[in-house]
């Protein structure tokens, strides 16, 4: 048996001429060509002149036309269109079709008109999954018949598979079925935000950090069955060992009805090892906008977290305490007692939640939420609820007057807090309200303490914020008289 090193020493095979697909739209939104549950309305079908205008817009750039979108065979002007396209560009003309109306007679006519290849969407070998994705009963059987008809007529057929979360585990089996059918070329592409409605993109998108195993199994089957496999719209780092199978970003160009041409969807920063264009387009912008960039920038750490089971996470060793703060609108007037970073408006709730998720990676033994204006954030109660669900032990400390207005539901949601300490800026109402600059803050703080004690099992305490030792005696006396909650604790202001 030859080793991999022996194979590497063999003379390289002649380089295959790179194929560039110029996706020519037959409908207004050509990216819907995959047909994932998005029916094409009659008004969306482009006229002959519009299609030819888009074709002429390709100019002298290399590539071969691939008609995409809708039901090409159903067009009454199809034969006239094919004839004019052959005059514009002699390269192998192709049609992307789900297979409706593709009989042996029609395939013969297509070959006579200059069509040299077919591309058929075949997203999963399981009929229920494929038909559900495209939103049409019997769609997989139609694709089967179209492929057999094209292959029987000697027309090369490419299967186009869009990766989705519910079907990615069946990818290898799907390629096996295609190989048995006689299909010699398979294109596996990433689901993009343009392929489906916004409401379906997130639940259907597989996490890129979890694709490697499925892609490698599929590549093994393709190699064994001598199927040519190409991977599109995916950054190289999702499956580094499969780099030779990745199609270059510029190997597919989407022509527009306005005569313009566009590369695939925009990209964001890639991983640390990204070679950049023209080899890799980096992180897909539509994916990053919804799932973040971390798993691509630092895949070595994030992939392991994505694969962890709940038991693994619970058994993980906790770190030390972690102090965390977010910024609400500034309320405390004293510059020394207020937050170190002045925030005239509340920090974005979405940004805070993203930071909380990032902090959860550290698995702290206790998360300490501390800040003069922390509880003044409009979504503070919801954010505390998020923290309680993310971290096993959470303690809170801050100016507590806003808590007096929280609903009973808000209090029930945070009942698992480890501790809640309220800030005291004076030993009694007058000095407290004057120091922090919030009229009625002392009375509101006392109401908040009463509600926390009567409606939750949370341990409630307090700490006095002092600037020098002269204030300590007055606070100590107030605690001794039982006028302040908790036991004496002090914090020295900046």
Short mmCIF file of C-alpha atoms in Angstrom, two decimals, residues 7-483:
data_model
loop_
_atom_site.label_atom_id
_atom_site.label_comp_id
_atom_site.label_asym_id
_atom_site.label_seq_id
_atom_site.Cartn_x
_atom_site.Cartn_y
_atom_site.Cartn_z
CA UNK A 7 1.41 9.80 -3.18
CA UNK A 8 2.79 13.26 -2.54
CA UNK A 9 5.92 12.43 -4.61
CA UNK A 10 3.93 11.44 -7.67
CA UNK A 11 3.90 13.96 -10.54
CA UNK A 12 1.09 16.41 -10.19
CA UNK A 13 -1.87 15.89 -12.46
CA UNK A 14 -2.52 18.58 -15.07
CA UNK A 15 -4.34 21.49 -13.46
CA UNK A 16 -8.06 21.43 -14.10
CA UNK A 17 -9.30 24.56 -15.81
CA UNK A 18 -11.15 26.56 -13.21
CA UNK A 19 -14.87 26.85 -13.86
CA UNK A 20 -16.50 30.19 -13.15
CA UNK A 21 -20.29 30.29 -12.96
CA UNK A 22 -21.98 33.48 -14.05
CA UNK A 23 -25.35 33.08 -12.33
CA UNK A 24 -27.78 34.69 -14.76
CA UNK A 25 -31.09 35.68 -13.13
CA UNK A 26 -34.41 34.61 -14.61
CA UNK A 27 -36.25 36.19 -11.65
CA UNK A 28 -35.77 39.47 -9.81
CA UNK A 29 -34.07 37.92 -6.80
CA UNK A 30 -31.75 35.29 -8.26
CA UNK A 31 -30.44 34.31 -4.81
CA UNK A 32 -33.81 32.66 -4.22
CA UNK A 33 -32.86 30.15 -6.90
CA UNK A 34 -32.38 27.42 -4.30
CA UNK A 35 -36.13 27.48 -3.80
CA UNK A 36 -36.05 27.06 -0.03
CA UNK A 37 -39.72 27.67 0.60
CA UNK A 38 -39.78 30.93 -1.38
CA UNK A 39 -42.29 30.73 -4.27
CA UNK A 40 -41.69 32.93 -7.29
CA UNK A 41 -44.55 35.25 -8.20
CA UNK A 42 -45.43 35.87 -11.84
CA UNK A 43 -44.42 39.53 -11.48
CA UNK A 44 -40.92 38.46 -10.39
CA UNK A 45 -40.13 36.64 -13.65
CA UNK A 46 -37.81 38.74 -15.78
CA UNK A 47 -38.55 39.44 -19.41
CA UNK A 48 -36.28 38.29 -22.22
CA UNK A 49 -34.81 41.79 -22.61
CA UNK A 50 -34.01 42.03 -18.87
CA UNK A 51 -32.22 38.68 -18.88
CA UNK A 52 -30.20 39.61 -21.96
CA UNK A 53 -29.34 42.97 -20.41
CA UNK A 54 -27.98 41.20 -17.34
CA UNK A 55 -26.02 38.82 -19.58
CA UNK A 56 -24.51 41.70 -21.53
CA UNK A 57 -23.47 43.29 -18.23
CA UNK A 58 -20.99 40.47 -17.69
CA UNK A 59 -18.81 42.07 -20.35
CA UNK A 60 -15.55 40.28 -20.94
CA UNK A 61 -15.20 38.68 -17.53
CA UNK A 62 -14.49 34.96 -17.78
CA UNK A 63 -17.09 32.35 -17.01
CA UNK A 64 -20.09 30.47 -18.33
CA UNK A 65 -23.74 31.39 -17.90
CA UNK A 66 -25.84 29.38 -15.45
CA UNK A 67 -29.51 30.35 -15.78
CA UNK A 68 -30.99 30.54 -12.27
CA UNK A 69 -34.34 31.14 -10.66
CA UNK A 70 -37.93 30.13 -11.15
CA UNK A 71 -38.85 27.36 -13.59
CA UNK A 72 -36.69 27.84 -16.71
CA UNK A 73 -38.37 25.05 -18.70
CA UNK A 74 -41.76 26.71 -18.32
CA UNK A 75 -40.63 29.91 -20.06
CA UNK A 76 -42.30 30.34 -23.45
CA UNK A 77 -39.29 32.32 -24.69
CA UNK A 78 -36.69 29.81 -23.44
CA UNK A 79 -35.49 28.66 -26.86
CA UNK A 80 -35.10 32.19 -28.18
CA UNK A 81 -33.25 33.12 -24.97
CA UNK A 82 -30.86 30.17 -25.27
CA UNK A 83 -30.10 30.99 -28.88
CA UNK A 84 -29.18 34.59 -28.08
CA UNK A 85 -27.11 33.59 -25.06
CA UNK A 86 -25.08 31.17 -27.16
CA UNK A 87 -24.28 34.04 -29.50
CA UNK A 88 -23.17 36.22 -26.57
CA UNK A 89 -20.90 33.61 -24.94
CA UNK A 90 -19.81 30.23 -26.35
CA UNK A 91 -18.76 28.77 -22.97
CA UNK A 92 -20.76 25.76 -21.67
CA UNK A 93 -24.26 27.02 -20.99
CA UNK A 94 -26.01 25.63 -17.92
CA UNK A 95 -29.47 25.64 -16.35
CA UNK A 96 -30.31 25.54 -12.64
CA UNK A 97 -33.66 23.81 -12.30
CA UNK A 98 -35.62 21.95 -9.65
CA UNK A 99 -36.64 19.55 -12.41
CA UNK A 100 -40.26 20.47 -13.19
CA UNK A 101 -41.16 19.53 -16.74
CA UNK A 102 -37.74 18.05 -17.49
CA UNK A 103 -38.63 15.10 -19.72
CA UNK A 104 -36.35 13.19 -22.07
CA UNK A 105 -37.76 15.15 -25.03
CA UNK A 106 -37.13 18.48 -23.29
CA UNK A 107 -33.56 17.45 -22.39
CA UNK A 108 -32.96 16.60 -26.04
CA UNK A 109 -34.19 20.03 -27.06
CA UNK A 110 -31.99 21.67 -24.43
CA UNK A 111 -28.91 19.86 -25.72
CA UNK A 112 -29.76 20.87 -29.27
CA UNK A 113 -30.12 24.50 -28.09
CA UNK A 114 -26.61 24.48 -26.61
CA UNK A 115 -27.23 23.57 -22.95
CA UNK A 116 -24.27 21.46 -21.78
CA UNK A 117 -24.92 21.02 -18.04
CA UNK A 118 -27.71 20.84 -15.46
CA UNK A 119 -27.65 21.90 -11.81
CA UNK A 120 -30.42 20.50 -9.62
CA UNK A 121 -31.06 21.45 -5.96
CA UNK A 122 -30.90 18.30 -3.84
CA UNK A 123 -30.65 19.41 -0.21
CA UNK A 124 -31.19 16.10 1.59
CA UNK A 125 -31.68 12.46 0.61
CA UNK A 126 -34.51 12.23 3.15
CA UNK A 127 -37.69 13.08 1.32
CA UNK A 128 -39.47 14.60 4.30
CA UNK A 129 -36.54 16.93 5.02
CA UNK A 130 -35.99 18.05 1.41
CA UNK A 131 -39.69 18.59 0.71
CA UNK A 132 -40.10 20.53 3.96
CA UNK A 133 -37.16 22.80 3.15
CA UNK A 134 -38.40 23.70 -0.33
CA UNK A 135 -42.02 23.81 0.79
CA UNK A 136 -43.32 21.48 -1.90
CA UNK A 137 -44.53 17.89 -1.55
CA UNK A 138 -42.85 15.51 -3.97
CA UNK A 139 -39.95 17.89 -4.67
CA UNK A 140 -37.29 15.22 -4.01
CA UNK A 141 -38.91 12.77 -6.42
CA UNK A 142 -39.00 15.49 -9.06
CA UNK A 143 -35.29 16.17 -8.52
CA UNK A 144 -34.55 12.42 -8.77
CA UNK A 145 -36.36 12.12 -12.10
CA UNK A 146 -34.67 15.23 -13.50
CA UNK A 147 -31.22 13.94 -12.62
CA UNK A 148 -31.87 10.50 -14.13
CA UNK A 149 -33.28 12.07 -17.28
CA UNK A 150 -30.27 14.36 -17.70
CA UNK A 151 -27.76 11.59 -17.01
CA UNK A 152 -29.51 9.18 -19.38
CA UNK A 153 -29.19 11.82 -22.10
CA UNK A 154 -25.47 12.20 -21.42
CA UNK A 155 -25.85 15.65 -19.86
CA UNK A 156 -23.49 16.35 -16.91
CA UNK A 157 -25.49 16.93 -13.72
CA UNK A 158 -24.39 18.82 -10.60
CA UNK A 159 -26.30 18.46 -7.34
CA UNK A 160 -26.58 21.70 -5.35
CA UNK A 161 -26.87 21.17 -1.58
CA UNK A 162 -27.58 24.04 0.80
CA UNK A 163 -26.37 23.26 4.33
CA UNK A 164 -29.02 23.62 7.01
CA UNK A 165 -29.07 22.77 10.68
CA UNK A 166 -31.60 19.92 10.44
CA UNK A 167 -29.92 18.27 7.42
CA UNK A 168 -26.18 18.70 7.94
CA UNK A 169 -25.89 15.39 9.80
CA UNK A 170 -27.32 13.65 6.68
CA UNK A 171 -24.81 15.23 4.29
CA UNK A 172 -22.64 12.13 3.85
CA UNK A 173 -25.70 9.93 3.27
CA UNK A 174 -27.02 12.43 0.72
CA UNK A 175 -23.77 12.30 -1.27
CA UNK A 176 -23.89 8.49 -1.13
CA UNK A 177 -27.39 8.53 -2.66
CA UNK A 178 -26.25 10.96 -5.37
CA UNK A 179 -23.25 8.78 -6.18
CA UNK A 180 -25.51 5.73 -6.61
CA UNK A 181 -27.67 7.82 -8.92
CA UNK A 182 -24.62 8.51 -11.08
CA UNK A 183 -24.15 12.21 -10.23
CA UNK A 184 -20.46 13.03 -10.57
CA UNK A 185 -20.39 16.59 -9.20
CA UNK A 186 -21.78 17.99 -5.94
CA UNK A 187 -21.70 21.59 -4.72
CA UNK A 188 -22.27 22.13 -1.01
CA UNK A 189 -22.94 25.74 -0.10
CA UNK A 190 -23.67 27.73 3.03
CA UNK A 191 -27.20 28.93 3.69
CA UNK A 192 -27.15 32.72 3.26
CA UNK A 193 -29.56 35.36 4.51
CA UNK A 194 -30.65 35.88 0.90
CA UNK A 195 -31.76 32.27 0.50
CA UNK A 196 -34.64 32.44 2.98
CA UNK A 197 -36.79 34.92 4.87
CA UNK A 198 -35.21 36.59 7.91
CA UNK A 199 -37.44 34.61 10.27
CA UNK A 200 -35.99 31.31 8.96
CA UNK A 201 -32.32 32.21 8.61
CA UNK A 202 -31.32 31.81 12.26
CA UNK A 203 -33.16 28.53 13.00
CA UNK A 204 -32.02 26.98 9.70
CA UNK A 205 -28.37 28.09 9.82
CA UNK A 206 -25.92 25.49 11.12
CA UNK A 207 -23.17 26.83 13.39
CA UNK A 208 -19.98 27.04 11.34
CA UNK A 209 -17.90 25.85 14.28
CA UNK A 210 -19.74 22.51 14.23
CA UNK A 211 -19.55 21.78 10.49
CA UNK A 212 -16.10 20.20 10.33
CA UNK A 213 -17.11 16.65 11.24
CA UNK A 214 -20.07 16.55 8.83
CA UNK A 215 -18.03 18.03 5.99
CA UNK A 216 -15.16 15.58 6.51
CA UNK A 217 -17.52 12.59 6.52
CA UNK A 218 -19.09 13.89 3.32
CA UNK A 219 -15.67 14.42 1.73
CA UNK A 220 -14.68 10.84 2.61
CA UNK A 221 -17.76 9.46 0.87
CA UNK A 222 -17.18 11.71 -2.14
CA UNK A 223 -13.58 10.53 -2.43
CA UNK A 224 -14.54 6.86 -2.14
CA UNK A 225 -17.33 7.21 -4.72
CA UNK A 226 -15.29 9.42 -7.09
CA UNK A 227 -17.66 12.35 -6.79
CA UNK A 228 -16.22 15.81 -7.33
CA UNK A 229 -17.10 17.87 -4.26
CA UNK A 230 -16.94 21.67 -4.03
CA UNK A 231 -17.61 23.79 -0.93
CA UNK A 232 -18.92 27.33 -1.45
CA UNK A 233 -19.52 30.42 0.67
CA UNK A 234 -17.66 28.89 3.62
CA UNK A 235 -14.50 30.24 5.28
CA UNK A 236 -11.57 27.84 5.04
CA UNK A 237 -11.20 27.57 8.82
CA UNK A 238 -14.44 25.59 9.22
CA UNK A 239 -12.68 22.50 7.80
CA UNK A 240 -8.94 23.18 7.39
CA UNK A 241 -8.11 19.67 6.15
CA UNK A 242 -10.51 20.09 3.23
CA UNK A 243 -8.92 23.25 1.80
CA UNK A 244 -8.42 21.77 -1.71
CA UNK A 245 -12.19 21.29 -1.95
CA UNK A 246 -13.13 24.91 -1.27
CA UNK A 247 -14.23 26.87 -4.31
CA UNK A 248 -12.55 30.25 -4.67
CA UNK A 249 -14.87 33.17 -3.79
CA UNK A 250 -14.60 34.59 -7.31
CA UNK A 251 -15.57 31.28 -8.97
CA UNK A 252 -19.24 32.29 -8.77
CA UNK A 253 -20.57 35.69 -9.79
CA UNK A 254 -24.19 36.72 -9.44
CA UNK A 255 -25.31 38.87 -12.34
CA UNK A 256 -28.06 41.38 -11.63
CA UNK A 257 -31.04 42.39 -13.69
CA UNK A 258 -29.66 45.95 -13.81
CA UNK A 259 -26.61 44.68 -15.69
CA UNK A 260 -24.30 44.82 -12.69
CA UNK A 261 -22.35 41.86 -11.31
CA UNK A 262 -21.87 41.06 -7.65
CA UNK A 263 -19.61 38.78 -5.70
CA UNK A 264 -21.11 36.63 -2.92
CA UNK A 265 -22.42 38.21 0.30
CA UNK A 266 -20.16 40.66 2.12
CA UNK A 267 -17.65 39.49 4.67
CA UNK A 268 -16.25 40.53 8.04
CA UNK A 269 -12.89 39.91 9.70
CA UNK A 270 -11.62 36.38 9.27
CA UNK A 271 -9.83 34.04 11.65
CA UNK A 272 -6.19 34.46 12.65
CA UNK A 273 -5.05 32.05 9.92
CA UNK A 274 -7.27 33.45 7.14
CA UNK A 275 -5.27 33.77 3.90
CA UNK A 276 -7.70 36.40 2.63
CA UNK A 277 -8.78 36.96 -0.94
CA UNK A 278 -8.64 35.44 -3.46
CA UNK A 279 -8.42 32.16 -1.51
CA UNK A 280 -10.89 32.89 1.30
CA UNK A 281 -13.50 35.62 1.68
CA UNK A 282 -13.32 35.57 5.48
CA UNK A 283 -16.24 35.52 7.89
CA UNK A 284 -19.67 35.80 6.19
CA UNK A 285 -21.17 39.15 7.19
CA UNK A 286 -24.76 37.88 7.34
CA UNK A 287 -23.71 35.04 9.66
CA UNK A 288 -21.56 37.25 11.88
CA UNK A 289 -24.37 39.79 12.26
CA UNK A 290 -26.56 37.13 13.85
CA UNK A 291 -24.17 34.71 15.57
CA UNK A 292 -21.08 36.83 16.27
CA UNK A 293 -17.52 36.42 15.04
CA UNK A 294 -15.87 34.73 18.00
CA UNK A 295 -16.05 31.14 16.78
CA UNK A 296 -14.24 32.20 13.60
CA UNK A 297 -11.65 34.47 15.19
CA UNK A 298 -10.78 32.00 17.98
CA UNK A 299 -12.10 28.61 16.85
CA UNK A 300 -9.75 26.61 19.07
CA UNK A 301 -11.57 27.69 22.21
CA UNK A 302 -15.10 28.28 20.99
CA UNK A 303 -15.59 24.98 19.17
CA UNK A 304 -14.92 23.02 22.35
CA UNK A 305 -17.47 25.13 24.22
CA UNK A 306 -20.03 24.59 21.46
CA UNK A 307 -19.54 20.82 21.68
CA UNK A 308 -19.75 20.63 25.46
CA UNK A 309 -22.70 18.83 26.96
CA UNK A 310 -24.56 20.26 29.92
CA UNK A 311 -22.90 17.67 32.18
CA UNK A 312 -19.46 18.76 30.97
CA UNK A 313 -20.22 22.38 31.73
CA UNK A 314 -21.57 21.60 35.19
CA UNK A 315 -18.53 19.47 35.99
CA UNK A 316 -16.10 22.19 34.87
CA UNK A 317 -13.88 23.77 37.48
CA UNK A 318 -15.05 27.24 38.48
CA UNK A 319 -12.70 30.19 38.48
CA UNK A 320 -12.44 32.96 41.04
CA UNK A 321 -15.00 35.72 41.60
CA UNK A 322 -15.61 37.99 38.62
CA UNK A 323 -16.63 41.65 38.98
CA UNK A 324 -18.93 42.84 36.21
CA UNK A 325 -20.67 46.17 35.59
CA UNK A 326 -22.87 47.77 32.99
CA UNK A 327 -23.74 51.41 32.57
CA UNK A 328 -27.17 52.82 33.22
CA UNK A 329 -28.01 56.51 32.84
CA UNK A 330 -26.01 58.55 35.39
CA UNK A 331 -28.02 59.17 38.59
CA UNK A 332 -25.53 59.55 41.46
CA UNK A 333 -24.44 63.18 41.56
CA UNK A 334 -21.24 62.76 43.60
CA UNK A 335 -18.41 62.33 41.08
CA UNK A 336 -16.38 60.16 43.45
CA UNK A 337 -19.29 57.82 44.21
CA UNK A 338 -20.66 57.57 40.67
CA UNK A 339 -19.50 55.08 38.08
CA UNK A 340 -15.96 55.49 36.89
CA UNK A 341 -17.24 55.80 33.32
CA UNK A 342 -19.91 58.46 32.98
CA UNK A 343 -22.76 57.27 30.77
CA UNK A 344 -25.32 59.93 29.83
CA UNK A 345 -27.57 57.17 28.47
CA UNK A 346 -28.02 53.48 29.15
CA UNK A 347 -25.67 50.97 27.59
CA UNK A 348 -27.26 48.81 24.88
CA UNK A 349 -29.09 45.82 26.38
CA UNK A 350 -27.94 43.67 23.48
CA UNK A 351 -24.31 44.64 24.10
CA UNK A 352 -24.61 43.86 27.82
CA UNK A 353 -26.09 40.44 27.12
CA UNK A 354 -23.28 39.66 24.69
CA UNK A 355 -20.72 40.61 27.36
CA UNK A 356 -22.50 38.44 29.92
CA UNK A 357 -22.31 35.46 27.60
CA UNK A 358 -18.63 36.15 27.05
CA UNK A 359 -18.06 36.41 30.82
CA UNK A 360 -19.79 33.05 31.32
CA UNK A 361 -16.86 31.41 29.54
CA UNK A 362 -14.72 32.14 32.59
CA UNK A 363 -17.06 30.11 34.84
CA UNK A 364 -16.53 32.35 37.88
CA UNK A 365 -17.37 31.02 41.32
CA UNK A 366 -19.36 34.23 41.92
CA UNK A 367 -20.40 36.95 39.52
CA UNK A 368 -20.38 40.29 41.38
CA UNK A 369 -22.51 42.92 39.67
CA UNK A 370 -21.35 46.25 41.06
CA UNK A 371 -22.06 49.81 39.99
CA UNK A 372 -23.54 53.05 41.27
CA UNK A 373 -25.90 53.29 38.27
CA UNK A 374 -26.18 49.56 37.56
CA UNK A 375 -29.76 49.21 38.78
CA UNK A 376 -30.89 52.41 37.05
CA UNK A 377 -30.65 50.73 33.65
CA UNK A 378 -34.16 50.50 32.10
CA UNK A 379 -33.68 46.73 31.59
CA UNK A 380 -31.83 46.06 34.86
CA UNK A 381 -34.39 43.53 36.12
CA UNK A 382 -34.30 41.55 32.87
CA UNK A 383 -30.49 41.68 32.80
CA UNK A 384 -30.31 40.34 36.37
CA UNK A 385 -32.62 37.53 35.29
CA UNK A 386 -30.25 36.74 32.41
CA UNK A 387 -27.30 36.73 34.81
CA UNK A 388 -29.05 34.34 37.21
CA UNK A 389 -29.67 31.92 34.35
CA UNK A 390 -26.09 32.14 33.09
CA UNK A 391 -24.17 31.96 36.38
CA UNK A 392 -24.67 29.65 39.37
CA UNK A 393 -24.00 32.39 41.96
CA UNK A 394 -24.68 36.09 41.43
CA UNK A 395 -24.30 38.94 43.94
CA UNK A 396 -25.47 42.52 43.35
CA UNK A 397 -24.37 45.83 44.88
CA UNK A 398 -25.48 49.33 43.93
CA UNK A 399 -27.79 52.30 44.46
CA UNK A 400 -31.08 50.46 44.96
CA UNK A 401 -33.87 53.06 44.76
CA UNK A 402 -35.05 51.87 41.30
CA UNK A 403 -35.79 48.40 42.74
CA UNK A 404 -38.73 49.85 44.67
CA UNK A 405 -40.62 50.18 41.38
CA UNK A 406 -39.90 46.70 40.06
CA UNK A 407 -42.85 44.37 39.56
CA UNK A 408 -43.51 41.26 41.62
CA UNK A 409 -42.62 39.22 38.53
CA UNK A 410 -39.22 40.93 38.35
CA UNK A 411 -38.56 40.02 41.98
CA UNK A 412 -39.62 36.40 41.49
CA UNK A 413 -37.25 36.08 38.54
CA UNK A 414 -34.22 37.16 40.57
CA UNK A 415 -35.07 35.11 43.68
CA UNK A 416 -31.97 32.95 43.13
CA UNK A 417 -29.55 35.85 43.66
CA UNK A 418 -26.90 34.99 46.23
CA UNK A 419 -26.90 38.44 47.84
CA UNK A 420 -28.21 41.96 47.30
CA UNK A 421 -26.31 44.85 48.95
CA UNK A 422 -27.68 48.39 48.80
CA UNK A 423 -25.45 51.46 48.78
CA UNK A 424 -25.80 54.03 51.60
CA UNK A 425 -24.57 57.56 50.90
CA UNK A 426 -25.64 58.94 54.29
CA UNK A 427 -26.81 57.51 57.63
CA UNK A 428 -30.26 59.08 57.26
CA UNK A 429 -32.56 60.37 54.53
CA UNK A 430 -31.41 64.00 54.37
CA UNK A 431 -27.67 63.34 54.00
CA UNK A 432 -28.20 60.27 51.82
CA UNK A 433 -30.43 62.13 49.32
CA UNK A 434 -28.17 65.19 49.29
CA UNK A 435 -24.99 63.18 48.80
CA UNK A 436 -26.22 61.01 45.94
CA UNK A 437 -28.38 63.80 44.46
CA UNK A 438 -31.58 61.78 44.12
CA UNK A 439 -34.58 63.18 46.03
CA UNK A 440 -36.42 60.45 47.91
CA UNK A 441 -33.65 57.90 47.26
CA UNK A 442 -33.33 56.86 50.92
CA UNK A 443 -37.05 56.13 51.31
CA UNK A 444 -37.12 54.27 47.98
CA UNK A 445 -34.09 52.22 49.07
CA UNK A 446 -35.86 51.22 52.27
CA UNK A 447 -38.97 50.18 50.33
CA UNK A 448 -36.76 48.14 48.00
CA UNK A 449 -35.14 46.38 50.98
CA UNK A 450 -38.53 45.59 52.48
CA UNK A 451 -39.81 44.13 49.21
CA UNK A 452 -36.66 42.05 48.68
CA UNK A 453 -36.91 40.66 52.22
CA UNK A 454 -40.62 39.89 52.15
CA UNK A 455 -40.98 38.61 48.60
CA UNK A 456 -37.67 36.80 47.99
CA UNK A 457 -35.25 34.59 49.95
CA UNK A 458 -32.30 36.78 48.90
CA UNK A 459 -29.86 37.78 51.64
CA UNK A 460 -30.04 41.59 51.84
CA UNK A 461 -27.26 43.76 53.22
CA UNK A 462 -25.90 47.27 52.91
CA UNK A 463 -22.60 49.12 52.71
CA UNK A 464 -21.80 52.73 53.51
CA UNK A 465 -19.88 54.73 50.91
CA UNK A 466 -17.58 57.10 52.82
CA UNK A 467 -14.96 59.64 51.76
CA UNK A 468 -13.06 59.80 55.05
CA UNK A 469 -13.13 58.45 58.63
CA UNK A 470 -15.24 61.34 59.95
CA UNK A 471 -18.40 59.75 58.51
CA UNK A 472 -17.92 56.30 60.05
CA UNK A 473 -19.26 57.09 63.54
CA UNK A 474 -22.61 58.39 62.28
CA UNK A 475 -23.13 55.29 60.14
CA UNK A 476 -22.12 53.01 63.03
CA UNK A 477 -24.64 54.69 65.35
CA UNK A 478 -27.42 54.33 62.76
CA UNK A 479 -26.65 50.63 62.36
CA UNK A 480 -26.62 50.18 66.14
CA UNK A 481 -30.05 51.77 66.38
CA UNK A 482 -31.35 49.40 63.67
CA UNK A 483 -32.09 52.22 61.22
#
